[in-house]
Amino acid sequence: EPEVTQTPSHQVTQMGQEVILRCVPISNHLYFYWYRQILGQKVEFLVSFYNNEISEKSEIFDDQFSVERPDGSNFTLKIRSTKLEDSAMYFCASSATRSPGNEQFFGPGTRLTVL
Amino acid sequence: AQRVTQPEKLLSVFKGAPVELKCNYSYSGSPELFWYVQYSRQRLQLLLRHISRESIKGFTADLNKGETSFHLKKPFAQEEDSAMYYCASQGGSEKLVFGKGTKLTVNP
């Protein structure tokens, strides 16, 4: 069964450094998402992406964040200058449709640790 | 703004006992509601959603609009049901709004 994959599984970086988290959505899916979960807190929506454009973004998704689909398979989340509070588990998800009740398929996550 | 509340952080039951994981939502319209499950060292996966009205692995969830609840129930818990359970709502857009999750432990 096709799955969303994410790399790396764990990323450690110094505060102020740029990081790129990578995701390969399920191949025939068109709608892509990033969520994050700070330890002990809720899974929070960051951004949705369709047709090479951001469809929706949360307040968390400020100018330090960007997303890109650089080729036909990858979907990336870039954090330009990481802060300590960016330490979290980042989940990528994809969906075949955007209709109400659509199932979003999640990747295994990337644990980002900012020192 | 949407909000999902799961009042129990931890829930422990014995095998064969009924289990109910509580979820309350707040949204001005009629959201779509979901239960996602995360087994140990695995990814988040959809367990069931209101729109499908299905029963998965013996779990059911009924939407109660009066109480704005979408509690997850199973009449006889199994050890393999031990996992983290997240209730989520979707209203007006594609984004999922999650509760904090309930860790269910089913003891032998």
PDB file of C-alpha atoms in Angstrom:
ATOM      1  CA  GLU A   1       0.000   0.000   0.000  1.00  0.00           C
ATOM      2  CA  PRO A   2       1.442   3.422  -0.922  1.00  0.00           C
ATOM      3  CA  GLU A   3       2.616   5.559   1.979  1.00  0.00           C
ATOM      4  CA  VAL A   4       3.828   9.079   2.593  1.00  0.00           C
ATOM      5  CA  THR A   5       7.528   9.104   3.361  1.00  0.00           C
ATOM      6  CA  GLN A   6       9.570  11.733   5.166  1.00  0.00           C
ATOM      7  CA  THR A   7      13.288  12.376   5.504  1.00  0.00           C
ATOM      8  CA  PRO A   8      15.191  12.688   7.691  1.00  0.00           C
ATOM      9  CA  SER A   9      13.555  10.931  10.614  1.00  0.00           C
ATOM     10  CA  HIS A  10      15.512  13.129  13.031  1.00  0.00           C
ATOM     11  CA  GLN A  11      17.233  16.432  12.371  1.00  0.00           C
ATOM     12  CA  VAL A  12      19.370  18.275  14.889  1.00  0.00           C
ATOM     13  CA  THR A  13      20.348  21.844  14.108  1.00  0.00           C
ATOM     14  CA  GLN A  14      21.739  24.943  15.733  1.00  0.00           C
ATOM     15  CA  MET A  15      19.511  27.949  16.380  1.00  0.00           C
ATOM     16  CA  GLY A  16      19.594  30.306  13.423  1.00  0.00           C
ATOM     17  CA  GLN A  17      20.364  27.626  10.877  1.00  0.00           C
ATOM     18  CA  GLU A  18      18.160  26.791   7.913  1.00  0.00           C
ATOM     19  CA  VAL A  19      16.554  23.366   7.702  1.00  0.00           C
ATOM     20  CA  ILE A  20      14.668  21.624   4.929  1.00  0.00           C
ATOM     21  CA  LEU A  21      12.310  18.808   5.780  1.00  0.00           C
ATOM     22  CA  ARG A  22      11.421  16.541   2.912  1.00  0.00           C
ATOM     23  CA  CYS A  23       8.301  14.596   2.105  1.00  0.00           C
ATOM     24  CA  VAL A  24       7.247  12.325  -0.714  1.00  0.00           C
ATOM     25  CA  PRO A  25       3.440  12.284  -0.847  1.00  0.00           C
ATOM     26  CA  ILE A  26       1.439   9.404  -2.254  1.00  0.00           C
ATOM     27  CA  SER A  27       1.933   9.545  -6.000  1.00  0.00           C
ATOM     28  CA  ASN A  28      -1.584  10.288  -7.258  1.00  0.00           C
ATOM     29  CA  HIS A  29      -2.417  12.753  -4.489  1.00  0.00           C
ATOM     30  CA  LEU A  30      -2.764  16.428  -5.299  1.00  0.00           C
ATOM     31  CA  TYR A  31      -3.245  18.065  -1.883  1.00  0.00           C
ATOM     32  CA  PHE A  32      -0.397  18.362   0.556  1.00  0.00           C
ATOM     33  CA  TYR A  33      -0.126  19.473   4.161  1.00  0.00           C
ATOM     34  CA  TRP A  34       2.336  20.115   6.936  1.00  0.00           C
ATOM     35  CA  TYR A  35       1.468  19.764  10.605  1.00  0.00           C
ATOM     36  CA  ARG A  36       3.645  19.930  13.667  1.00  0.00           C
ATOM     37  CA  GLN A  37       3.440  18.630  17.215  1.00  0.00           C
ATOM     38  CA  ILE A  38       5.479  20.204  19.963  1.00  0.00           C
ATOM     39  CA  LEU A  39       6.192  17.647  22.675  1.00  0.00           C
ATOM     40  CA  GLY A  40       3.189  17.205  24.921  1.00  0.00           C
ATOM     41  CA  GLN A  41       0.965  19.443  22.814  1.00  0.00           C
ATOM     42  CA  LYS A  42      -1.595  19.108  20.049  1.00  0.00           C
ATOM     43  CA  VAL A  43      -0.925  18.304  16.433  1.00  0.00           C
ATOM     44  CA  GLU A  44      -1.224  21.731  14.781  1.00  0.00           C
ATOM     45  CA  PHE A  45      -1.897  22.616  11.163  1.00  0.00           C
ATOM     46  CA  LEU A  46       0.790  24.662   9.440  1.00  0.00           C
ATOM     47  CA  VAL A  47      -0.039  24.868   5.749  1.00  0.00           C
ATOM     48  CA  SER A  48      -1.923  23.291   2.858  1.00  0.00           C
ATOM     49  CA  PHE A  49      -0.659  23.296  -0.726  1.00  0.00           C
ATOM     50  CA  TYR A  50      -2.277  22.588  -4.066  1.00  0.00           C
ATOM     51  CA  ASN A  51      -1.349  23.274  -7.663  1.00  0.00           C
ATOM     52  CA  ASN A  52       1.957  24.862  -6.621  1.00  0.00           C
ATOM     53  CA  GLU A  53       0.299  27.373  -4.363  1.00  0.00           C
ATOM     54  CA  ILE A  54      -0.423  27.689  -0.673  1.00  0.00           C
ATOM     55  CA  SER A  55      -4.159  27.150  -0.121  1.00  0.00           C
ATOM     56  CA  GLU A  56      -4.218  27.999   3.545  1.00  0.00           C
ATOM     57  CA  LYS A  57      -1.719  28.713   6.283  1.00  0.00           C
ATOM     58  CA  SER A  58      -1.932  29.088  10.028  1.00  0.00           C
ATOM     59  CA  GLU A  59      -0.617  31.884  12.221  1.00  0.00           C
ATOM     60  CA  ILE A  60       2.370  29.689  13.020  1.00  0.00           C
ATOM     61  CA  PHE A  61       3.410  29.681   9.363  1.00  0.00           C
ATOM     62  CA  ASP A  62       5.180  33.031   9.331  1.00  0.00           C
ATOM     63  CA  ASP A  63       7.835  34.416   6.998  1.00  0.00           C
ATOM     64  CA  GLN A  64      10.408  32.012   8.389  1.00  0.00           C
ATOM     65  CA  PHE A  65       8.544  29.101   6.819  1.00  0.00           C
ATOM     66  CA  SER A  66       8.154  28.214   3.166  1.00  0.00           C
ATOM     67  CA  VAL A  67       6.968  25.220   1.196  1.00  0.00           C
ATOM     68  CA  GLU A  68       7.874  24.032  -2.230  1.00  0.00           C
ATOM     69  CA  ARG A  69       7.220  21.205  -4.632  1.00  0.00           C
ATOM     70  CA  PRO A  70      10.550  21.289  -6.450  1.00  0.00           C
ATOM     71  CA  ASP A  71       9.772  18.336  -8.703  1.00  0.00           C
ATOM     72  CA  GLY A  72       6.956  15.895  -9.369  1.00  0.00           C
ATOM     73  CA  SER A  73       7.482  13.875  -6.232  1.00  0.00           C
ATOM     74  CA  ASN A  74       8.944  15.903  -3.356  1.00  0.00           C
ATOM     75  CA  PHE A  75       7.216  18.391  -1.071  1.00  0.00           C
ATOM     76  CA  THR A  76       9.487  20.361   1.222  1.00  0.00           C
ATOM     77  CA  LEU A  77       9.144  22.560   4.295  1.00  0.00           C
ATOM     78  CA  LYS A  78      11.929  25.077   4.823  1.00  0.00           C
ATOM     79  CA  ILE A  79      12.557  26.957   8.029  1.00  0.00           C
ATOM     80  CA  ARG A  80      14.917  29.825   7.239  1.00  0.00           C
ATOM     81  CA  SER A  81      16.333  30.625  10.653  1.00  0.00           C
ATOM     82  CA  THR A  82      15.382  28.083  13.260  1.00  0.00           C
ATOM     83  CA  LYS A  83      14.421  29.043  16.793  1.00  0.00           C
ATOM     84  CA  LEU A  84      14.403  26.910  19.910  1.00  0.00           C
ATOM     85  CA  GLU A  85      10.604  26.874  19.838  1.00  0.00           C
ATOM     86  CA  ASP A  86      10.632  25.256  16.385  1.00  0.00           C
ATOM     87  CA  SER A  87      11.674  22.004  18.045  1.00  0.00           C
ATOM     88  CA  ALA A  88       8.822  19.634  17.284  1.00  0.00           C
ATOM     89  CA  MET A  89       7.684  16.625  15.307  1.00  0.00           C
ATOM     90  CA  TYR A  90       6.767  17.713  11.784  1.00  0.00           C
ATOM     91  CA  PHE A  91       4.249  15.630   9.877  1.00  0.00           C
ATOM     92  CA  CYS A  92       3.591  15.750   6.179  1.00  0.00           C
ATOM     93  CA  ALA A  93       0.235  14.561   4.868  1.00  0.00           C
ATOM     94  CA  SER A  94      -1.368  14.151   1.474  1.00  0.00           C
ATOM     95  CA  SER A  95      -4.861  13.649   0.177  1.00  0.00           C
ATOM     96  CA  ALA A  96      -6.455  12.667  -3.124  1.00  0.00           C
ATOM     97  CA  THR A  97      -9.308  15.129  -2.754  1.00  0.00           C
ATOM     98  CA  ARG A  98     -10.234  18.244  -0.825  1.00  0.00           C
ATOM     99  CA  SER A  99     -13.867  17.313  -0.375  1.00  0.00           C
ATOM    100  CA  PRO A 100     -15.306  17.463   3.144  1.00  0.00           C
ATOM    101  CA  GLY A 101     -14.312  14.438   5.144  1.00  0.00           C
ATOM    102  CA  ASN A 102     -11.306  13.711   2.933  1.00  0.00           C
ATOM    103  CA  GLU A 103      -8.801  11.287   4.406  1.00  0.00           C
ATOM    104  CA  GLN A 104      -5.374  12.769   4.921  1.00  0.00           C
ATOM    105  CA  PHE A 105      -2.558  10.224   4.881  1.00  0.00           C
ATOM    106  CA  PHE A 106       0.269  11.060   7.248  1.00  0.00           C
ATOM    107  CA  GLY A 107       3.963  10.418   7.020  1.00  0.00           C
ATOM    108  CA  PRO A 108       5.978   9.052   9.953  1.00  0.00           C
ATOM    109  CA  GLY A 109       7.247  12.503  10.879  1.00  0.00           C
ATOM    110  CA  THR A 110      10.584  14.269  11.212  1.00  0.00           C
ATOM    111  CA  ARG A 111      11.731  15.112  14.712  1.00  0.00           C
ATOM    112  CA  LEU A 112      13.428  18.499  14.606  1.00  0.00           C
ATOM    113  CA  THR A 113      15.634  19.444  17.536  1.00  0.00           C
ATOM    114  CA  VAL A 114      16.948  23.001  17.651  1.00  0.00           C
ATOM    115  CA  LEU A 115      19.860  23.556  20.038  1.00  0.00           C
TER     116      LEU A 115
ATOM    117  CA  ALA B   1     -12.493  29.198  15.797  1.00  0.00           C
ATOM    118  CA  GLN B   2     -12.596  25.433  15.836  1.00  0.00           C
ATOM    119  CA  ARG B   3     -11.605  23.620  18.973  1.00  0.00           C
ATOM    120  CA  VAL B   4     -11.468  19.948  19.894  1.00  0.00           C
ATOM    121  CA  THR B   5     -11.306  18.814  23.490  1.00  0.00           C
ATOM    122  CA  GLN B   6     -10.322  15.376  24.684  1.00  0.00           C
ATOM    123  CA  PRO B   7     -10.680  15.566  28.444  1.00  0.00           C
ATOM    124  CA  GLU B   8      -8.796  12.369  29.275  1.00  0.00           C
ATOM    125  CA  LYS B   9      -5.058  12.350  28.764  1.00  0.00           C
ATOM    126  CA  LEU B  10      -4.805   8.717  29.902  1.00  0.00           C
ATOM    127  CA  LEU B  11      -7.349   5.914  29.955  1.00  0.00           C
ATOM    128  CA  SER B  12      -6.697   2.432  31.245  1.00  0.00           C
ATOM    129  CA  VAL B  13      -9.096  -0.504  30.951  1.00  0.00           C
ATOM    130  CA  PHE B  14      -8.917  -4.269  31.185  1.00  0.00           C
ATOM    131  CA  LYS B  15      -9.185  -6.538  28.180  1.00  0.00           C
ATOM    132  CA  GLY B  16     -12.809  -7.297  27.401  1.00  0.00           C
ATOM    133  CA  ALA B  17     -14.119  -4.185  29.136  1.00  0.00           C
ATOM    134  CA  PRO B  18     -16.017  -1.477  27.267  1.00  0.00           C
ATOM    135  CA  VAL B  19     -14.092   1.632  26.399  1.00  0.00           C
ATOM    136  CA  GLU B  20     -15.221   5.153  25.604  1.00  0.00           C
ATOM    137  CA  LEU B  21     -12.870   7.934  24.576  1.00  0.00           C
ATOM    138  CA  LYS B  22     -14.461  11.325  24.853  1.00  0.00           C
ATOM    139  CA  CYS B  23     -14.300  14.096  22.312  1.00  0.00           C
ATOM    140  CA  ASN B  24     -16.101  17.427  22.288  1.00  0.00           C
ATOM    141  CA  TYR B  25     -15.868  19.988  19.544  1.00  0.00           C
ATOM    142  CA  SER B  26     -16.768  23.603  19.066  1.00  0.00           C
ATOM    143  CA  TYR B  27     -17.459  25.112  15.690  1.00  0.00           C
ATOM    144  CA  SER B  28     -20.137  27.489  14.494  1.00  0.00           C
ATOM    145  CA  GLY B  29     -21.086  25.280  11.531  1.00  0.00           C
ATOM    146  CA  SER B  30     -21.272  21.528  10.998  1.00  0.00           C
ATOM    147  CA  PRO B  31     -17.754  20.126  10.957  1.00  0.00           C
ATOM    148  CA  GLU B  32     -16.589  16.797   9.637  1.00  0.00           C
ATOM    149  CA  LEU B  33     -15.242  14.686  12.485  1.00  0.00           C
ATOM    150  CA  PHE B  34     -12.539  12.063  12.587  1.00  0.00           C
ATOM    151  CA  TRP B  35     -10.725   9.719  14.896  1.00  0.00           C
ATOM    152  CA  TYR B  36      -7.056   9.130  14.132  1.00  0.00           C
ATOM    153  CA  VAL B  37      -4.979   6.488  15.917  1.00  0.00           C
ATOM    154  CA  GLN B  38      -1.249   6.216  16.446  1.00  0.00           C
ATOM    155  CA  TYR B  39       0.043   2.815  17.507  1.00  0.00           C
ATOM    156  CA  SER B  40       3.443   2.609  19.153  1.00  0.00           C
ATOM    157  CA  ARG B  41       6.216   3.728  16.755  1.00  0.00           C
ATOM    158  CA  GLN B  42       3.769   4.015  13.874  1.00  0.00           C
ATOM    159  CA  ARG B  43       2.287   6.916  11.960  1.00  0.00           C
ATOM    160  CA  LEU B  44      -1.012   8.655  12.504  1.00  0.00           C
ATOM    161  CA  GLN B  45      -3.701   6.768  10.618  1.00  0.00           C
ATOM    162  CA  LEU B  46      -7.380   7.324  10.139  1.00  0.00           C
ATOM    163  CA  LEU B  47      -9.512   5.070  12.311  1.00  0.00           C
ATOM    164  CA  LEU B  48     -12.922   6.331  11.298  1.00  0.00           C
ATOM    165  CA  ARG B  49     -14.790   9.418  10.186  1.00  0.00           C
ATOM    166  CA  HIS B  50     -18.319  10.553  10.718  1.00  0.00           C
ATOM    167  CA  ILE B  51     -19.042  11.005   7.020  1.00  0.00           C
ATOM    168  CA  SER B  52     -18.522   7.280   6.369  1.00  0.00           C
ATOM    169  CA  ARG B  53     -20.573   6.074   9.337  1.00  0.00           C
ATOM    170  CA  GLU B  54     -18.442   2.963   9.441  1.00  0.00           C
ATOM    171  CA  SER B  55     -17.230   0.662  12.173  1.00  0.00           C
ATOM    172  CA  ILE B  56     -13.534  -0.093  12.120  1.00  0.00           C
ATOM    173  CA  LYS B  57     -11.882  -2.707  14.345  1.00  0.00           C
ATOM    174  CA  GLY B  58     -15.068  -2.762  16.400  1.00  0.00           C
ATOM    175  CA  PHE B  59     -14.946   0.978  17.109  1.00  0.00           C
ATOM    176  CA  THR B  60     -17.876   3.278  16.470  1.00  0.00           C
ATOM    177  CA  ALA B  61     -18.422   6.968  17.011  1.00  0.00           C
ATOM    178  CA  ASP B  62     -21.717   8.789  17.071  1.00  0.00           C
ATOM    179  CA  LEU B  63     -22.083  12.461  16.421  1.00  0.00           C
ATOM    180  CA  ASN B  64     -24.251  14.177  19.005  1.00  0.00           C
ATOM    181  CA  LYS B  65     -24.904  17.682  17.749  1.00  0.00           C
ATOM    182  CA  GLY B  66     -26.781  18.678  20.885  1.00  0.00           C
ATOM    183  CA  GLU B  67     -23.819  17.852  23.089  1.00  0.00           C
ATOM    184  CA  THR B  68     -21.268  18.662  20.338  1.00  0.00           C
ATOM    185  CA  SER B  69     -19.616  15.342  21.002  1.00  0.00           C
ATOM    186  CA  PHE B  70     -18.103  12.555  18.926  1.00  0.00           C
ATOM    187  CA  HIS B  71     -17.143   9.943  21.484  1.00  0.00           C
ATOM    188  CA  LEU B  72     -15.329   6.801  20.354  1.00  0.00           C
ATOM    189  CA  LYS B  73     -16.628   3.519  21.722  1.00  0.00           C
ATOM    190  CA  LYS B  74     -15.812  -0.146  21.645  1.00  0.00           C
ATOM    191  CA  PRO B  75     -17.792  -2.743  23.581  1.00  0.00           C
ATOM    192  CA  PHE B  76     -14.896  -5.135  24.262  1.00  0.00           C
ATOM    193  CA  ALA B  77     -11.380  -3.687  24.328  1.00  0.00           C
ATOM    194  CA  GLN B  78      -8.436  -5.751  23.095  1.00  0.00           C
ATOM    195  CA  GLU B  79      -4.774  -5.422  24.072  1.00  0.00           C
ATOM    196  CA  GLU B  80      -3.931  -4.429  20.495  1.00  0.00           C
ATOM    197  CA  ASP B  81      -6.175  -1.380  20.895  1.00  0.00           C
ATOM    198  CA  SER B  82      -3.543   0.202  23.141  1.00  0.00           C
ATOM    199  CA  ALA B  83      -2.518   3.372  21.322  1.00  0.00           C
ATOM    200  CA  MET B  84      -2.810   7.135  21.204  1.00  0.00           C
ATOM    201  CA  TYR B  85      -6.185   8.299  19.915  1.00  0.00           C
ATOM    202  CA  TYR B  86      -6.768  11.735  18.445  1.00  0.00           C
ATOM    203  CA  CYS B  87     -10.111  13.314  17.674  1.00  0.00           C
ATOM    204  CA  ALA B  88     -10.072  15.878  14.872  1.00  0.00           C
ATOM    205  CA  SER B  89     -12.512  18.235  13.221  1.00  0.00           C
ATOM    206  CA  GLN B  90     -12.586  19.792   9.788  1.00  0.00           C
ATOM    207  CA  GLY B  91     -14.833  22.751   9.131  1.00  0.00           C
ATOM    208  CA  GLY B  92     -14.865  25.215   6.292  1.00  0.00           C
ATOM    209  CA  SER B  93     -11.444  24.207   4.959  1.00  0.00           C
ATOM    210  CA  GLU B  94      -9.192  21.190   4.545  1.00  0.00           C
ATOM    211  CA  LYS B  95      -7.212  21.706   7.711  1.00  0.00           C
ATOM    212  CA  LEU B  96      -7.641  19.239  10.542  1.00  0.00           C
ATOM    213  CA  VAL B  97      -7.936  20.602  14.059  1.00  0.00           C
ATOM    214  CA  PHE B  98      -6.806  18.004  16.558  1.00  0.00           C
ATOM    215  CA  GLY B  99      -7.461  17.393  20.210  1.00  0.00           C
ATOM    216  CA  LYS B 100      -4.573  16.693  22.559  1.00  0.00           C
ATOM    217  CA  GLY B 101      -5.097  12.967  22.356  1.00  0.00           C
ATOM    218  CA  THR B 102      -5.924  10.183  24.778  1.00  0.00           C
ATOM    219  CA  LYS B 103      -3.488   7.401  25.506  1.00  0.00           C
ATOM    220  CA  LEU B 104      -5.448   4.177  25.843  1.00  0.00           C
ATOM    221  CA  THR B 105      -3.893   1.247  27.646  1.00  0.00           C
ATOM    222  CA  VAL B 106      -5.673  -2.081  27.585  1.00  0.00           C
ATOM    223  CA  ASN B 107      -4.379  -4.330  30.345  1.00  0.00           C
ATOM    224  CA  PRO B 108      -4.419  -8.140  30.082  1.00  0.00           C
TER     225      PRO B 108
END
